[in-house]
PDB file of C-alpha atoms in Angstrom:
ATOM      1  CA  UNK A1122      -6.799  -7.444  -3.746  1.00 79.00           C
ATOM      2  CA  UNK A1123     -10.467  -7.248  -4.768  1.00 86.00           C
ATOM      3  CA  UNK A1124     -11.386  -4.569  -2.212  1.00 88.00           C
ATOM      4  CA  UNK A1125      -8.247  -2.623  -3.074  1.00 89.00           C
ATOM      5  CA  UNK A1126      -9.044  -2.695  -6.785  1.00 90.00           C
ATOM      6  CA  UNK A1127     -12.641  -1.700  -6.085  1.00 90.00           C
ATOM      7  CA  UNK A1128     -11.366   1.357  -4.224  1.00 89.00           C
ATOM      8  CA  UNK A1129      -8.881   2.100  -6.986  1.00 89.00           C
ATOM      9  CA  UNK A1130     -11.694   1.750  -9.530  1.00 90.00           C
ATOM     10  CA  UNK A1131     -13.669   4.497  -7.797  1.00 87.00           C
ATOM     11  CA  UNK A1132     -10.592   6.727  -7.809  1.00 87.00           C
ATOM     12  CA  UNK A1133      -9.914   5.919 -11.462  1.00 88.00           C
ATOM     13  CA  UNK A1134     -13.438   6.966 -12.362  1.00 87.00           C
ATOM     14  CA  UNK A1135     -13.056  10.305 -10.585  1.00 84.00           C
ATOM     15  CA  UNK A1136      -9.750  11.138 -12.312  1.00 83.00           C
ATOM     16  CA  UNK A1137     -10.547   9.612 -15.717  1.00 80.00           C
ATOM     17  CA  UNK A1138      -9.895  12.860 -17.579  1.00 78.00           C
ATOM     18  CA  UNK A1139      -6.339  13.206 -16.208  1.00 80.00           C
ATOM     19  CA  UNK A1140      -4.818  10.061 -17.781  1.00 79.00           C
ATOM     20  CA  UNK A1141      -3.357   8.973 -14.441  1.00 82.00           C
ATOM     21  CA  UNK A1142      -1.738   5.518 -14.879  1.00 84.00           C
ATOM     22  CA  UNK A1143      -2.950   2.712 -12.605  1.00 87.00           C
ATOM     23  CA  UNK A1144      -0.619  -0.241 -12.098  1.00 86.00           C
ATOM     24  CA  UNK A1145      -0.392  -3.194  -9.722  1.00 85.00           C
ATOM     25  CA  UNK A1146       2.409  -3.545  -7.188  1.00 86.00           C
ATOM     26  CA  UNK A1147       2.060  -7.212  -6.253  1.00 85.00           C
ATOM     27  CA  UNK A1148       4.102  -6.775  -3.064  1.00 89.00           C
ATOM     28  CA  UNK A1149       1.736  -4.090  -1.718  1.00 90.00           C
ATOM     29  CA  UNK A1150      -0.838  -6.338  -0.075  1.00 90.00           C
ATOM     30  CA  UNK A1151      -2.346  -6.701   3.377  1.00 89.00           C
ATOM     31  CA  UNK A1152      -0.218  -8.298   6.082  1.00 88.00           C
ATOM     32  CA  UNK A1153      -0.712 -12.075   5.944  1.00 88.00           C
ATOM     33  CA  UNK A1154      -1.544 -12.217   2.260  1.00 90.00           C
ATOM     34  CA  UNK A1155      -4.332 -14.248   0.679  1.00 89.00           C
ATOM     35  CA  UNK A1156      -5.140 -17.450   2.566  1.00 87.00           C
ATOM     36  CA  UNK A1157      -7.835 -19.819   3.795  1.00 86.00           C
ATOM     37  CA  UNK A1158      -8.234 -20.997   7.375  1.00 80.00           C
ATOM     38  CA  UNK A1159      -7.338 -19.599  10.793  1.00 71.00           C
ATOM     39  CA  UNK A1160      -4.542 -20.230  13.268  1.00 61.00           C
ATOM     40  CA  UNK A1161      -6.862 -22.238  15.531  1.00 64.00           C
ATOM     41  CA  UNK A1162      -8.094 -24.431  12.659  1.00 63.00           C
ATOM     42  CA  UNK A1163      -4.999 -25.597  10.825  1.00 66.00           C
ATOM     43  CA  UNK A1164      -3.974 -25.894   8.085  1.00 74.00           C
ATOM     44  CA  UNK A1165      -3.823 -22.274   6.907  1.00 83.00           C
ATOM     45  CA  UNK A1166      -3.248 -22.436   3.170  1.00 87.00           C
ATOM     46  CA  UNK A1167      -2.113 -19.705   0.815  1.00 88.00           C
ATOM     47  CA  UNK A1168      -4.490 -18.912  -2.044  1.00 88.00           C
ATOM     48  CA  UNK A1169      -3.365 -17.444  -5.364  1.00 87.00           C
ATOM     49  CA  UNK A1170      -6.085 -14.801  -5.528  1.00 87.00           C
ATOM     50  CA  UNK A1171      -7.062 -12.954  -8.686  1.00 87.00           C
ATOM     51  CA  UNK A1172      -5.404 -14.072 -11.907  1.00 87.00           C
ATOM     52  CA  UNK A1173      -4.310 -11.727 -14.651  1.00 85.00           C
ATOM     53  CA  UNK A1174      -7.391 -12.693 -16.664  1.00 85.00           C
ATOM     54  CA  UNK A1175      -9.612 -11.875 -13.648  1.00 88.00           C
ATOM     55  CA  UNK A1176      -8.015  -8.453 -13.266  1.00 87.00           C
ATOM     56  CA  UNK A1177      -8.232  -7.632 -16.950  1.00 86.00           C
ATOM     57  CA  UNK A1178     -11.904  -8.670 -17.141  1.00 89.00           C
ATOM     58  CA  UNK A1179     -13.119  -7.067 -13.910  1.00 91.00           C
ATOM     59  CA  UNK A1180     -10.858  -4.022 -13.697  1.00 89.00           C
ATOM     60  CA  UNK A1181     -10.013  -2.829 -17.224  1.00 88.00           C
ATOM     61  CA  UNK A1182      -8.687   0.505 -15.912  1.00 88.00           C
ATOM     62  CA  UNK A1183      -5.502  -1.280 -14.745  1.00 86.00           C
ATOM     63  CA  UNK A1184      -2.736  -0.387 -17.198  1.00 80.00           C
ATOM     64  CA  UNK A1185      -0.209  -3.082 -16.390  1.00 72.00           C
ATOM     65  CA  UNK A1186       0.372  -5.645 -19.123  1.00 65.00           C
ATOM     66  CA  UNK A1187       2.928  -7.690 -17.150  1.00 65.00           C
ATOM     67  CA  UNK A1188       0.788  -8.099 -14.041  1.00 62.00           C
ATOM     68  CA  UNK A1189      -2.346  -8.908 -16.031  1.00 60.00           C
ATOM     69  CA  UNK A1190      -0.508 -11.911 -17.503  1.00 65.00           C
ATOM     70  CA  UNK A1191      -0.503 -13.668 -14.121  1.00 73.00           C
ATOM     71  CA  UNK A1192      -1.919 -17.146 -14.627  1.00 79.00           C
ATOM     72  CA  UNK A1193      -1.811 -18.480 -11.045  1.00 80.00           C
ATOM     73  CA  UNK A1194      -2.849 -15.424  -9.080  1.00 83.00           C
ATOM     74  CA  UNK A1195      -0.813 -12.762  -7.334  1.00 83.00           C
ATOM     75  CA  UNK A1196      -0.036 -14.507  -3.993  1.00 87.00           C
ATOM     76  CA  UNK A1197       2.614 -17.207  -4.202  1.00 85.00           C
ATOM     77  CA  UNK A1198       2.974 -18.424  -0.595  1.00 85.00           C
ATOM     78  CA  UNK A1199       2.017 -21.954   0.427  1.00 89.00           C
ATOM     79  CA  UNK A1200       0.649 -20.626   3.733  1.00 88.00           C
ATOM     80  CA  UNK A1201      -0.279 -17.339   5.384  1.00 87.00           C
ATOM     81  CA  UNK A1202       2.571 -14.808   5.288  1.00 89.00           C
ATOM     82  CA  UNK A1203       4.385 -14.659   8.630  1.00 85.00           C
ATOM     83  CA  UNK A1204       5.103 -11.379  10.412  1.00 84.00           C
ATOM     84  CA  UNK A1205       8.890 -11.636   9.770  1.00 85.00           C
ATOM     85  CA  UNK A1206       8.134 -12.160   6.063  1.00 89.00           C
ATOM     86  CA  UNK A1207       5.786  -9.178   6.122  1.00 89.00           C
ATOM     87  CA  UNK A1208       8.404  -6.910   7.730  1.00 88.00           C
ATOM     88  CA  UNK A1209      10.984  -7.927   5.112  1.00 90.00           C
ATOM     89  CA  UNK A1210       8.491  -7.342   2.310  1.00 92.00           C
ATOM     90  CA  UNK A1211       7.410  -3.914   3.529  1.00 92.00           C
ATOM     91  CA  UNK A1212      11.037  -2.786   3.988  1.00 91.00           C
ATOM     92  CA  UNK A1213      11.633  -3.734   0.349  1.00 93.00           C
ATOM     93  CA  UNK A1214       8.515  -1.842  -0.769  1.00 93.00           C
ATOM     94  CA  UNK A1215       9.514   1.316   1.100  1.00 91.00           C
ATOM     95  CA  UNK A1216      13.046   1.159  -0.308  1.00 90.00           C
ATOM     96  CA  UNK A1217      11.704   0.757  -3.846  1.00 90.00           C
ATOM     97  CA  UNK A1218       9.283   3.664  -3.616  1.00 88.00           C
ATOM     98  CA  UNK A1219      11.910   5.862  -1.985  1.00 87.00           C
ATOM     99  CA  UNK A1220      14.351   5.131  -4.800  1.00 86.00           C
ATOM    100  CA  UNK A1221      11.688   5.683  -7.460  1.00 84.00           C
ATOM    101  CA  UNK A1222      10.586   9.022  -6.052  1.00 82.00           C
ATOM    102  CA  UNK A1223      14.099  10.295  -5.382  1.00 79.00           C
ATOM    103  CA  UNK A1224      15.952   9.141  -8.477  1.00 80.00           C
ATOM    104  CA  UNK A1225      13.846   7.353 -11.108  1.00 77.00           C
ATOM    105  CA  UNK A1226      11.100   9.819 -12.029  1.00 79.00           C
ATOM    106  CA  UNK A1227      11.606  12.782 -14.362  1.00 80.00           C
ATOM    107  CA  UNK A1228      11.895  16.170 -12.662  1.00 80.00           C
ATOM    108  CA  UNK A1229       8.428  17.599 -11.941  1.00 79.00           C
ATOM    109  CA  UNK A1230       7.292  20.987 -13.282  1.00 82.00           C
ATOM    110  CA  UNK A1231       8.417  23.992 -11.275  1.00 86.00           C
ATOM    111  CA  UNK A1232       6.469  24.268  -8.044  1.00 81.00           C
ATOM    112  CA  UNK A1233       5.266  20.656  -8.239  1.00 80.00           C
ATOM    113  CA  UNK A1234       6.407  17.395  -6.647  1.00 80.00           C
ATOM    114  CA  UNK A1235       6.407  13.821  -7.904  1.00 81.00           C
ATOM    115  CA  UNK A1236       3.577  11.897  -6.232  1.00 83.00           C
ATOM    116  CA  UNK A1237       2.686   8.221  -6.082  1.00 86.00           C
ATOM    117  CA  UNK A1238      -0.541   7.083  -4.390  1.00 88.00           C
ATOM    118  CA  UNK A1239      -0.819   3.551  -3.001  1.00 91.00           C
ATOM    119  CA  UNK A1240      -4.278   2.060  -2.518  1.00 92.00           C
ATOM    120  CA  UNK A1241      -3.915  -0.563   0.224  1.00 90.00           C
ATOM    121  CA  UNK A1242      -5.139  -1.928   3.567  1.00 85.00           C
ATOM    122  CA  UNK A1243      -4.755  -0.773   7.162  1.00 83.00           C
ATOM    123  CA  UNK A1244      -2.102  -3.120   8.554  1.00 88.00           C
ATOM    124  CA  UNK A1245       0.053  -2.604   5.473  1.00 92.00           C
ATOM    125  CA  UNK A1246      -0.243   1.168   5.993  1.00 92.00           C
ATOM    126  CA  UNK A1247       0.814   0.741   9.634  1.00 89.00           C
ATOM    127  CA  UNK A1248       3.902  -1.251   8.648  1.00 90.00           C
ATOM    128  CA  UNK A1249       4.735   1.061   5.720  1.00 91.00           C
ATOM    129  CA  UNK A1250       4.610   4.200   7.862  1.00 91.00           C
ATOM    130  CA  UNK A1251       6.663   2.626  10.643  1.00 88.00           C
ATOM    131  CA  UNK A1252       9.380   1.535   8.203  1.00 89.00           C
ATOM    132  CA  UNK A1253       9.402   4.820   6.284  1.00 89.00           C
ATOM    133  CA  UNK A1254       9.475   6.931   9.445  1.00 87.00           C
ATOM    134  CA  UNK A1255      12.129   4.714  11.053  1.00 78.00           C
ATOM    135  CA  UNK A1256       9.923   3.595  13.923  1.00 66.00           C
ATOM    136  CA  UNK A1257      11.198   0.444  15.631  1.00 56.00           C
ATOM    137  CA  UNK A1258       9.377  -2.566  14.235  1.00 58.00           C
ATOM    138  CA  UNK A1259      10.485  -4.846  17.063  1.00 54.00           C
ATOM    139  CA  UNK A1260       9.309  -2.840  20.062  1.00 39.00           C
ATOM    140  CA  UNK A1261       5.933  -1.174  19.724  1.00 41.00           C
ATOM    141  CA  UNK A1262       3.420   0.243  22.150  1.00 40.00           C
ATOM    142  CA  UNK A1263       5.381  -0.551  25.302  1.00 40.00           C
ATOM    143  CA  UNK A1264       8.642  -2.368  26.138  1.00 37.00           C
ATOM    144  CA  UNK A1265       8.172  -6.081  25.678  1.00 39.00           C
ATOM    145  CA  UNK A1266       5.614  -5.924  22.880  1.00 41.00           C
ATOM    146  CA  UNK A1267       7.096  -7.861  19.976  1.00 44.00           C
ATOM    147  CA  UNK A1268       5.720  -7.251  16.498  1.00 46.00           C
ATOM    148  CA  UNK A1269       7.289 -10.507  15.355  1.00 45.00           C
ATOM    149  CA  UNK A1270       5.321 -12.573  17.863  1.00 46.00           C
ATOM    150  CA  UNK A1271       2.011 -13.838  16.450  1.00 47.00           C
ATOM    151  CA  UNK A1272      -0.800 -12.256  18.450  1.00 50.00           C
ATOM    152  CA  UNK A1273       1.548  -9.810  20.174  1.00 49.00           C
ATOM    153  CA  UNK A1274       1.477  -6.963  17.660  1.00 57.00           C
ATOM    154  CA  UNK A1275       0.262  -3.482  18.553  1.00 67.00           C
ATOM    155  CA  UNK A1276      -0.825  -1.037  15.854  1.00 75.00           C
ATOM    156  CA  UNK A1277       0.818   2.393  15.940  1.00 80.00           C
ATOM    157  CA  UNK A1278      -0.737   4.019  12.875  1.00 84.00           C
ATOM    158  CA  UNK A1279      -4.376   2.971  13.083  1.00 84.00           C
ATOM    159  CA  UNK A1280      -6.065   3.599   9.714  1.00 85.00           C
ATOM    160  CA  UNK A1281      -9.799   4.125   9.314  1.00 84.00           C
ATOM    161  CA  UNK A1282     -11.698   3.262   6.131  1.00 83.00           C
ATOM    162  CA  UNK A1283     -11.179   5.666   3.220  1.00 83.00           C
ATOM    163  CA  UNK A1284      -8.507   7.663   5.041  1.00 88.00           C
ATOM    164  CA  UNK A1285      -5.589   9.280   3.237  1.00 90.00           C
ATOM    165  CA  UNK A1286      -2.067   9.367   4.649  1.00 92.00           C
ATOM    166  CA  UNK A1287       0.848  11.210   3.058  1.00 91.00           C
ATOM    167  CA  UNK A1288       4.566  11.070   3.643  1.00 90.00           C
ATOM    168  CA  UNK A1289       7.355  12.997   1.980  1.00 88.00           C
ATOM    169  CA  UNK A1290      10.580  11.256   1.010  1.00 86.00           C
ATOM    170  CA  UNK A1291      13.308  13.840   1.627  1.00 82.00           C
ATOM    171  CA  UNK A1292      16.504  14.009  -0.408  1.00 74.00           C
ATOM    172  CA  UNK A1293      18.744  13.204   2.564  1.00 72.00           C
ATOM    173  CA  UNK A1294      17.165   9.766   2.953  1.00 73.00           C
ATOM    174  CA  UNK A1295      14.643  10.652   5.638  1.00 81.00           C
ATOM    175  CA  UNK A1296      10.851  10.803   5.541  1.00 86.00           C
ATOM    176  CA  UNK A1297       8.332  13.213   6.983  1.00 87.00           C
ATOM    177  CA  UNK A1298       4.712  12.406   7.872  1.00 90.00           C
ATOM    178  CA  UNK A1299       2.479  15.112   6.375  1.00 90.00           C
ATOM    179  CA  UNK A1300      -0.865  13.755   7.563  1.00 89.00           C
ATOM    180  CA  UNK A1301      -2.680  10.549   8.505  1.00 90.00           C
ATOM    181  CA  UNK A1302      -6.391   9.676   8.711  1.00 88.00           C
ATOM    182  CA  UNK A1303      -7.299  12.653   6.508  1.00 87.00           C
ATOM    183  CA  UNK A1304     -10.948  12.667   5.348  1.00 81.00           C
ATOM    184  CA  UNK A1305     -11.297  16.022   3.591  1.00 78.00           C
ATOM    185  CA  UNK A1306     -11.903  14.267   0.269  1.00 75.00           C
ATOM    186  CA  UNK A1307     -15.154  12.849   1.662  1.00 73.00           C
ATOM    187  CA  UNK A1308     -16.499  16.281   2.583  1.00 70.00           C
ATOM    188  CA  UNK A1309     -18.213  18.304  -0.134  1.00 62.00           C
ATOM    189  CA  UNK A1310     -16.013  21.268  -0.914  1.00 56.00           C
ATOM    190  CA  UNK A1311     -13.120  19.710   0.995  1.00 53.00           C
ATOM    191  CA  UNK A1312      -9.588  20.898   0.371  1.00 54.00           C
ATOM    192  CA  UNK A1313      -7.703  19.242  -2.495  1.00 54.00           C
ATOM    193  CA  UNK A1314      -4.624  17.479  -1.116  1.00 51.00           C
ATOM    194  CA  UNK A1315      -3.558  15.601  -4.265  1.00 50.00           C
ATOM    195  CA  UNK A1316      -2.151  17.205  -7.389  1.00 53.00           C
ATOM    196  CA  UNK A1317      -3.941  15.279 -10.147  1.00 50.00           C
ATOM    197  CA  UNK A1318      -1.719  16.699 -12.867  1.00 55.00           C
ATOM    198  CA  UNK A1319       1.346  15.021 -11.437  1.00 53.00           C
ATOM    199  CA  UNK A1320       0.031  11.832  -9.882  1.00 48.00           C
ATOM    200  CA  UNK A1321       0.647   8.134 -10.365  1.00 48.00           C
ATOM    201  CA  UNK A1322      -1.626   5.624  -8.641  1.00 44.00           C
ATOM    202  CA  UNK A1323      -0.709   2.081  -7.616  1.00 39.00           C
TER     203      UNK A1323
END
């Protein structure tokens, strides 16, 4: 959560003049959640993470009154999130964003599209893209690899630091991958790939 908000803070600073809203989606977190300990040194205990007061004090650009009221942190698991729990969570996230983009936002100006940017971590991106693009979450890499087996997961969509990935939610219920591991924004004079006039950031 902290690293994600630090990244979002840098983005917020660069688009400050556009009035882009920044909110928190508490179910968009790295696979496993917030926890202390490791599998070989039990117990592995869930940790609440940043509270609403922490977020409001450290990251005032966040415009989300409900989420900043959190008194016990954002992660509410007693232990580390399991892979089956993570798959269920990410499916729910993808469904929600698909519904929002397809039906819940006002029509964009002519020639524009509704855009939501999610600032998140690499394993979450891998899961999100696989769900959205209908890649099998049970068999990955090669037959026999089981994403639901601890220690047996293979990454399909490897994400490098500061990369941008974009998918398009199509009206017929399908998704299209536009790009992944894009770094043009880090290159001076790089091509603009985000329409700041019609952007919401999570």
